[in-house]
Structure formats: C-alpha cells, structure tokens
Amino acid sequence: MAYLGAIGDGFSSFFSIWQVCILQITPFFLAYVTGLYFATGPLGATAGLAGRVLLPAVSFLPGFTVMYALLTMTGLSIGRAFVFNLGTLEFIAGGYILLAALSLLLWGRLTMLEQLRRPAVLAAVSLLLGIAFALIYSPCITPALSKILGLAGRPETAVHGGTLALFYATGICLALTLTATVLVYLLARIGIVARHAALARGACALVLGILAGLNLSGTMIYYKAFFLGFLVG
C-alpha cells in the first residue's frame, strides 16, 4: 500500500459511511476550532482565518497522527506499552480535554488565557489535544485500515504498518481541517452568530466538555455504540 494511497483512504473515509465511526472526534474537533475562532477575536498575532483556524488545525495533526500510529504498532514493545496503559492514558486525555473546554468557557474572565493568542502557545495546546484525541479514538476497521493493522501487528513489518497508519490518520486530519475551515468561514458570515460570538464560544465549550465527560466517566463506548447502530442497520 502506497503512502499517498493511505492518505487518500483516510481522507475518503471521512466522507463515507465510515464517518459514523469518526463521529467520535469530528463534532468535538469542529467545536474546538470554531470555539477558538470566536474566542481569539480579530486582534493579536493570530488574527485572520489562517491564524485562528489553520494554525490550531495543522498543529493538531502531528499530535494525532503520531500517537495514532504508535497505538497501531502492536508488533513492537512501544505500541504494546501504549495499548496496555490505554485506560490510564484515556483518563488523562479526558482531563486535558476538560481543561481545553474550560479554557473556551472562561475566555475573557482569566487573564492567563490571553496567552492562547500567541501562535506558539496555541500550537502547543493544539498539538497536545491531537494526542488526547488519538488516545480516546477507537476507529472502525475499514478494509484499508485492516491491511495497515495487519502489517503493524507483526514485528517485521510494524514500522511500515505504523508509517502507513500515520499517513492514514493524516488523511483524516486533512478532512477535519477542510471541514472546520468551511464551517468557520460560513459561521463568520452569519450575522446573528457573529453578533453573539461569546454564546457561540460557550456552545463550543459545552460540546468539547461532553467529550471530556464521556471519557472521564467511561461512557464513550455507549456513544460509539449508538452511532455504530446506524452503520449496522
């Protein structure tokens, strides 16, 4: 399987029936990026669509893809170690996502949150969020991903399989970035949304907080099962 083909498989899965599985992360990623857009405002170093949407989205990508790849590499000891401790890591990830949600909710009330206007800080926060999302994401096994996991599960091909998984996850992230950019572009041009930016930001914080709650309470499996029911049906 070629690396570009893996990117294409990940990207196309986002716009296919397999989206019912990616819904574990899609609405929450969109809420994060949209909430940041309405939080950071038109001033500062992150002004504009590129800084306020593309910067966090692109920074999210390496965190998500690298961790996603490591989790697939069960043919190597490092991959098995991550999987063995996944329960603890998912709880930590849920806590971090909760902090991100609270940051959006409390924006403008805590002076320290103004640091998120700085590109370096925003990139670091988004990178860590990408890692957190990868830890809590349990993907459905598409035909392409089945081949990748088969390679990643054998010691002699684990690195190759993990690399393919990284590119597959990159395709998913590119689709997420494209969707977030279009969504924010449209919302920013709806007068009532633009006039109530604080309310929009609060709604995004609530959505992100739901993801944190699902993971901290251990009920994410029911959320996933609900959407998988549509796929099975």
mmCIF file of C-alpha atoms in Angstrom:
data_model
loop_
_atom_site.group_PDB
_atom_site.id
_atom_site.type_symbol
_atom_site.label_atom_id
_atom_site.label_comp_id
_atom_site.label_asym_id
_atom_site.label_seq_id
_atom_site.Cartn_x
_atom_site.Cartn_y
_atom_site.Cartn_z
ATOM 1 C CA MET A 1 0.000 0.000 0.000
ATOM 2 C CA ALA A 2 1.464 3.379 -1.030
ATOM 3 C CA TYR A 3 1.688 6.214 1.465
ATOM 4 C CA LEU A 4 -0.300 8.594 -0.743
ATOM 5 C CA GLY A 5 -2.901 5.884 -1.071
ATOM 6 C CA ALA A 6 -3.124 5.667 2.722
ATOM 7 C CA ILE A 7 -3.737 9.429 2.915
ATOM 8 C CA GLY A 8 -6.462 9.073 0.302
ATOM 9 C CA ASP A 9 -8.071 6.191 2.190
ATOM 10 C CA GLY A 10 -8.133 8.201 5.420
ATOM 11 C CA PHE A 11 -9.485 11.285 3.673
ATOM 12 C CA SER A 12 -12.190 9.383 1.786
ATOM 13 C CA SER A 13 -13.290 7.502 4.906
ATOM 14 C CA PHE A 14 -14.271 10.843 6.404
ATOM 15 C CA PHE A 15 -16.745 11.482 3.597
ATOM 16 C CA SER A 16 -18.161 7.961 3.519
ATOM 17 C CA ILE A 17 -20.350 5.742 5.651
ATOM 18 C CA TRP A 18 -17.346 5.285 7.949
ATOM 19 C CA GLN A 19 -17.970 8.805 9.243
ATOM 20 C CA VAL A 20 -20.293 7.209 11.807
ATOM 21 C CA CYS A 21 -17.116 5.953 13.499
ATOM 22 C CA ILE A 22 -15.155 9.179 13.074
ATOM 23 C CA LEU A 23 -18.031 10.938 14.869
ATOM 24 C CA GLN A 24 -16.086 10.010 17.987
ATOM 25 C CA ILE A 25 -13.928 13.019 17.197
ATOM 26 C CA THR A 26 -15.484 15.041 14.350
ATOM 27 C CA PRO A 27 -18.006 17.248 16.232
ATOM 28 C CA PHE A 28 -15.553 17.823 19.058
ATOM 29 C CA PHE A 29 -12.696 18.854 16.776
ATOM 30 C CA LEU A 30 -15.038 21.241 14.971
ATOM 31 C CA ALA A 31 -16.188 22.633 18.320
ATOM 32 C CA TYR A 32 -12.583 23.229 19.414
ATOM 33 C CA VAL A 33 -11.510 25.044 16.256
ATOM 34 C CA THR A 34 -14.753 27.028 15.982
ATOM 35 C CA GLY A 35 -14.645 27.964 19.657
ATOM 36 C CA LEU A 36 -11.077 29.201 19.292
ATOM 37 C CA TYR A 37 -12.058 31.316 16.320
ATOM 38 C CA PHE A 38 -14.747 33.120 18.285
ATOM 39 C CA ALA A 39 -12.549 33.315 21.386
ATOM 40 C CA THR A 40 -9.344 34.770 19.999
ATOM 41 C CA GLY A 41 -11.069 37.639 18.200
ATOM 42 C CA PRO A 42 -9.769 39.807 15.380
ATOM 43 C CA LEU A 43 -6.809 41.237 17.265
ATOM 44 C CA GLY A 44 -3.381 39.873 18.070
ATOM 45 C CA ALA A 45 -0.835 37.696 16.322
ATOM 46 C CA THR A 46 -3.389 35.025 15.417
ATOM 47 C CA ALA A 47 -5.718 37.353 13.531
ATOM 48 C CA GLY A 48 -7.345 36.061 10.387
ATOM 49 C CA LEU A 49 -8.637 32.730 9.212
ATOM 50 C CA ALA A 50 -5.151 31.245 8.758
ATOM 51 C CA GLY A 51 -4.057 32.006 12.302
ATOM 52 C CA ARG A 52 -7.316 31.272 14.075
ATOM 53 C CA VAL A 53 -8.374 28.144 12.181
ATOM 54 C CA LEU A 54 -5.498 26.662 10.201
ATOM 55 C CA LEU A 55 -2.853 27.106 12.914
ATOM 56 C CA PRO A 56 -4.662 25.019 15.565
ATOM 57 C CA ALA A 57 -5.855 22.514 12.965
ATOM 58 C CA VAL A 58 -2.398 21.995 11.453
ATOM 59 C CA SER A 59 -0.807 21.835 14.926
ATOM 60 C CA PHE A 60 -3.350 19.192 15.932
ATOM 61 C CA LEU A 61 -2.242 16.966 13.032
ATOM 62 C CA PRO A 62 1.221 15.766 14.209
ATOM 63 C CA GLY A 63 -0.031 15.018 17.713
ATOM 64 C CA PHE A 64 -2.957 12.979 16.437
ATOM 65 C CA THR A 65 -1.131 11.145 13.646
ATOM 66 C CA VAL A 66 1.974 10.161 15.613
ATOM 67 C CA MET A 67 0.003 8.860 18.588
ATOM 68 C CA TYR A 68 -2.443 7.106 16.267
ATOM 69 C CA ALA A 69 0.481 5.372 14.542
ATOM 70 C CA LEU A 70 2.109 4.334 17.827
ATOM 71 C CA LEU A 71 -1.132 2.778 19.045
ATOM 72 C CA THR A 72 -1.346 0.628 15.918
ATOM 73 C CA MET A 73 2.218 -0.704 16.205
ATOM 74 C CA THR A 74 1.385 -3.643 18.446
ATOM 75 C CA GLY A 75 4.156 -5.614 16.780
ATOM 76 C CA LEU A 76 6.652 -3.516 18.749
ATOM 77 C CA SER A 77 7.055 -3.165 22.508
ATOM 78 C CA ILE A 78 6.352 0.583 22.428
ATOM 79 C CA GLY A 79 2.995 0.033 20.766
ATOM 80 C CA ARG A 80 2.064 -2.735 23.210
ATOM 81 C CA ALA A 81 3.045 -0.479 26.129
ATOM 82 C CA PHE A 82 0.688 2.257 24.956
ATOM 83 C CA VAL A 83 -2.157 -0.208 24.454
ATOM 84 C CA PHE A 84 -1.532 -1.840 27.853
ATOM 85 C CA ASN A 85 -1.794 1.529 29.608
ATOM 86 C CA LEU A 86 -4.549 2.877 27.383
ATOM 87 C CA GLY A 87 -7.145 3.068 30.158
ATOM 88 C CA THR A 88 -4.982 5.399 32.228
ATOM 89 C CA LEU A 89 -3.941 7.413 29.185
ATOM 90 C CA GLU A 90 -7.577 7.849 28.113
ATOM 91 C CA PHE A 91 -8.441 9.224 31.555
ATOM 92 C CA ILE A 92 -5.555 11.704 31.388
ATOM 93 C CA ALA A 93 -6.636 12.665 27.870
ATOM 94 C CA GLY A 94 -10.169 13.280 29.126
ATOM 95 C CA GLY A 95 -8.804 15.582 31.820
ATOM 96 C CA TYR A 96 -6.820 17.571 29.277
ATOM 97 C CA ILE A 97 -9.849 17.909 27.008
ATOM 98 C CA LEU A 98 -11.829 19.157 30.005
ATOM 99 C CA LEU A 99 -9.190 21.848 30.576
ATOM 100 C CA ALA A 100 -9.461 22.867 26.914
ATOM 101 C CA ALA A 101 -13.247 23.118 27.257
ATOM 102 C CA LEU A 102 -12.954 25.216 30.424
ATOM 103 C CA SER A 103 -10.449 27.498 28.687
ATOM 104 C CA LEU A 104 -13.008 28.257 25.983
ATOM 105 C CA LEU A 105 -15.766 28.711 28.537
ATOM 106 C CA LEU A 106 -13.737 31.052 30.765
ATOM 107 C CA TRP A 107 -12.174 33.028 27.931
ATOM 108 C CA GLY A 108 -12.141 36.734 28.806
ATOM 109 C CA ARG A 109 -12.513 36.030 32.523
ATOM 110 C CA LEU A 110 -8.991 34.763 33.172
ATOM 111 C CA THR A 111 -6.096 36.932 32.037
ATOM 112 C CA MET A 112 -3.782 33.950 31.646
ATOM 113 C CA LEU A 113 -5.958 32.607 28.827
ATOM 114 C CA GLU A 114 -4.914 35.561 26.683
ATOM 115 C CA GLN A 115 -1.676 33.609 26.159
ATOM 116 C CA LEU A 116 -3.607 31.491 23.653
ATOM 117 C CA ARG A 117 -3.361 34.438 21.274
ATOM 118 C CA ARG A 118 0.332 33.656 20.942
ATOM 119 C CA PRO A 119 0.925 31.312 17.977
ATOM 120 C CA ALA A 120 3.485 29.166 19.827
ATOM 121 C CA VAL A 121 1.164 28.601 22.793
ATOM 122 C CA LEU A 122 -1.838 27.912 20.586
ATOM 123 C CA ALA A 123 0.178 25.425 18.535
ATOM 124 C CA ALA A 124 1.402 23.599 21.654
ATOM 125 C CA VAL A 125 -2.099 23.363 23.134
ATOM 126 C CA SER A 126 -3.472 22.026 19.849
ATOM 127 C CA LEU A 127 -0.618 19.532 19.478
ATOM 128 C CA LEU A 128 -1.407 18.065 22.903
ATOM 129 C CA LEU A 129 -5.094 18.000 22.059
ATOM 130 C CA GLY A 130 -4.260 15.963 18.961
ATOM 131 C CA ILE A 131 -2.510 13.412 21.186
ATOM 132 C CA ALA A 132 -5.515 13.344 23.512
ATOM 133 C CA PHE A 133 -7.940 12.775 20.657
ATOM 134 C CA ALA A 134 -5.837 9.912 19.274
ATOM 135 C CA LEU A 135 -5.837 8.225 22.682
ATOM 136 C CA ILE A 136 -9.617 8.288 23.007
ATOM 137 C CA TYR A 137 -10.359 7.392 19.377
ATOM 138 C CA SER A 138 -11.134 3.740 18.672
ATOM 139 C CA PRO A 139 -11.653 3.580 14.895
ATOM 140 C CA CYS A 140 -13.781 1.136 12.963
ATOM 141 C CA ILE A 141 -11.726 -1.303 10.913
ATOM 142 C CA THR A 142 -12.156 -0.225 7.302
ATOM 143 C CA PRO A 143 -10.729 -2.513 4.578
ATOM 144 C CA ALA A 144 -7.708 -0.229 4.176
ATOM 145 C CA LEU A 145 -7.140 0.030 7.929
ATOM 146 C CA SER A 146 -7.419 -3.752 8.263
ATOM 147 C CA LYS A 147 -4.391 -4.152 5.969
ATOM 148 C CA ILE A 148 -2.488 -1.497 7.901
ATOM 149 C CA LEU A 149 -3.198 -3.106 11.270
ATOM 150 C CA GLY A 150 -2.140 -6.464 9.882
ATOM 151 C CA LEU A 151 1.251 -5.016 8.975
ATOM 152 C CA ALA A 152 1.593 -3.030 12.207
ATOM 153 C CA GLY A 153 0.831 -6.089 14.303
ATOM 154 C CA ARG A 154 3.807 -8.105 13.025
ATOM 155 C CA PRO A 155 7.290 -7.275 14.386
ATOM 156 C CA GLU A 156 8.963 -7.485 10.978
ATOM 157 C CA THR A 157 6.524 -5.033 9.338
ATOM 158 C CA ALA A 158 5.420 -2.973 12.362
ATOM 159 C CA VAL A 159 7.336 0.164 11.371
ATOM 160 C CA HIS A 160 5.975 0.056 7.835
ATOM 161 C CA GLY A 161 2.443 -0.518 9.125
ATOM 162 C CA GLY A 162 2.811 2.279 11.669
ATOM 163 C CA THR A 163 4.014 4.644 8.957
ATOM 164 C CA LEU A 164 1.000 3.764 6.829
ATOM 165 C CA ALA A 165 -1.220 4.376 9.849
ATOM 166 C CA LEU A 166 0.375 7.807 10.262
ATOM 167 C CA PHE A 167 -0.461 8.692 6.659
ATOM 168 C CA TYR A 168 -3.970 7.247 7.020
ATOM 169 C CA ALA A 169 -4.531 9.462 10.076
ATOM 170 C CA THR A 170 -3.124 12.406 8.130
ATOM 171 C CA GLY A 171 -5.899 11.924 5.583
ATOM 172 C CA ILE A 172 -8.479 12.069 8.366
ATOM 173 C CA CYS A 173 -6.898 15.242 9.764
ATOM 174 C CA LEU A 174 -6.856 16.914 6.348
ATOM 175 C CA ALA A 175 -10.579 16.179 6.009
ATOM 176 C CA LEU A 176 -11.194 17.567 9.506
ATOM 177 C CA THR A 177 -9.226 20.719 8.663
ATOM 178 C CA LEU A 178 -11.098 21.256 5.413
ATOM 179 C CA THR A 179 -14.460 20.804 7.137
ATOM 180 C CA ALA A 180 -13.523 23.118 10.010
ATOM 181 C CA THR A 181 -12.320 25.828 7.630
ATOM 182 C CA VAL A 182 -15.538 25.750 5.611
ATOM 183 C CA LEU A 183 -17.684 25.683 8.768
ATOM 184 C CA VAL A 184 -15.952 28.665 10.369
ATOM 185 C CA TYR A 185 -15.974 30.582 7.088
ATOM 186 C CA LEU A 186 -19.739 30.142 6.835
ATOM 187 C CA LEU A 187 -20.500 30.825 10.502
ATOM 188 C CA ALA A 188 -18.414 34.018 10.479
ATOM 189 C CA ARG A 189 -20.653 35.349 7.731
ATOM 190 C CA ILE A 190 -23.918 34.670 9.538
ATOM 191 C CA GLY A 191 -24.805 37.922 11.221
ATOM 192 C CA ILE A 192 -26.559 36.510 14.256
ATOM 193 C CA VAL A 193 -23.633 34.178 15.012
ATOM 194 C CA ALA A 194 -21.047 36.933 14.606
ATOM 195 C CA ARG A 195 -23.044 39.202 16.918
ATOM 196 C CA HIS A 196 -23.211 36.516 19.595
ATOM 197 C CA ALA A 197 -19.628 35.258 19.454
ATOM 198 C CA ALA A 198 -19.491 34.679 23.217
ATOM 199 C CA LEU A 199 -22.576 32.475 23.075
ATOM 200 C CA ALA A 200 -21.133 30.526 20.132
ATOM 201 C CA ARG A 201 -17.891 30.057 22.045
ATOM 202 C CA GLY A 202 -19.794 28.823 25.089
ATOM 203 C CA ALA A 203 -21.724 26.318 22.980
ATOM 204 C CA CYS A 204 -18.450 25.000 21.547
ATOM 205 C CA ALA A 205 -17.008 24.701 25.056
ATOM 206 C CA LEU A 206 -20.062 22.683 26.090
ATOM 207 C CA VAL A 207 -19.653 20.281 23.157
ATOM 208 C CA LEU A 208 -15.964 19.796 23.957
ATOM 209 C CA GLY A 209 -16.869 19.300 27.611
ATOM 210 C CA ILE A 210 -19.231 16.482 26.627
ATOM 211 C CA LEU A 211 -16.300 14.621 25.072
ATOM 212 C CA ALA A 212 -14.311 15.072 28.278
ATOM 213 C CA GLY A 213 -17.237 13.816 30.334
ATOM 214 C CA LEU A 214 -17.705 10.746 28.145
ATOM 215 C CA ASN A 215 -14.086 9.757 28.671
ATOM 216 C CA LEU A 216 -13.773 10.584 32.346
ATOM 217 C CA SER A 217 -16.965 8.654 33.090
ATOM 218 C CA GLY A 218 -16.035 5.713 30.866
ATOM 219 C CA THR A 219 -19.205 6.037 28.796
ATOM 220 C CA MET A 220 -17.591 6.776 25.421
ATOM 221 C CA ILE A 221 -18.304 3.166 24.441
ATOM 222 C CA TYR A 222 -22.050 3.886 24.577
ATOM 223 C CA TYR A 223 -21.649 6.998 22.452
ATOM 224 C CA LYS A 224 -19.770 4.991 19.829
ATOM 225 C CA ALA A 225 -22.245 2.096 20.024
ATOM 226 C CA PHE A 226 -25.128 4.487 19.376
ATOM 227 C CA PHE A 227 -23.693 5.606 16.030
ATOM 228 C CA LEU A 228 -22.445 2.145 15.135
ATOM 229 C CA GLY A 229 -26.059 1.038 15.342
ATOM 230 C CA PHE A 230 -26.766 3.167 12.267
ATOM 231 C CA LEU A 231 -23.868 1.512 10.418
ATOM 232 C CA VAL A 232 -25.041 -1.982 11.302
ATOM 233 C CA GLY A 233 -28.607 -1.086 10.407
#
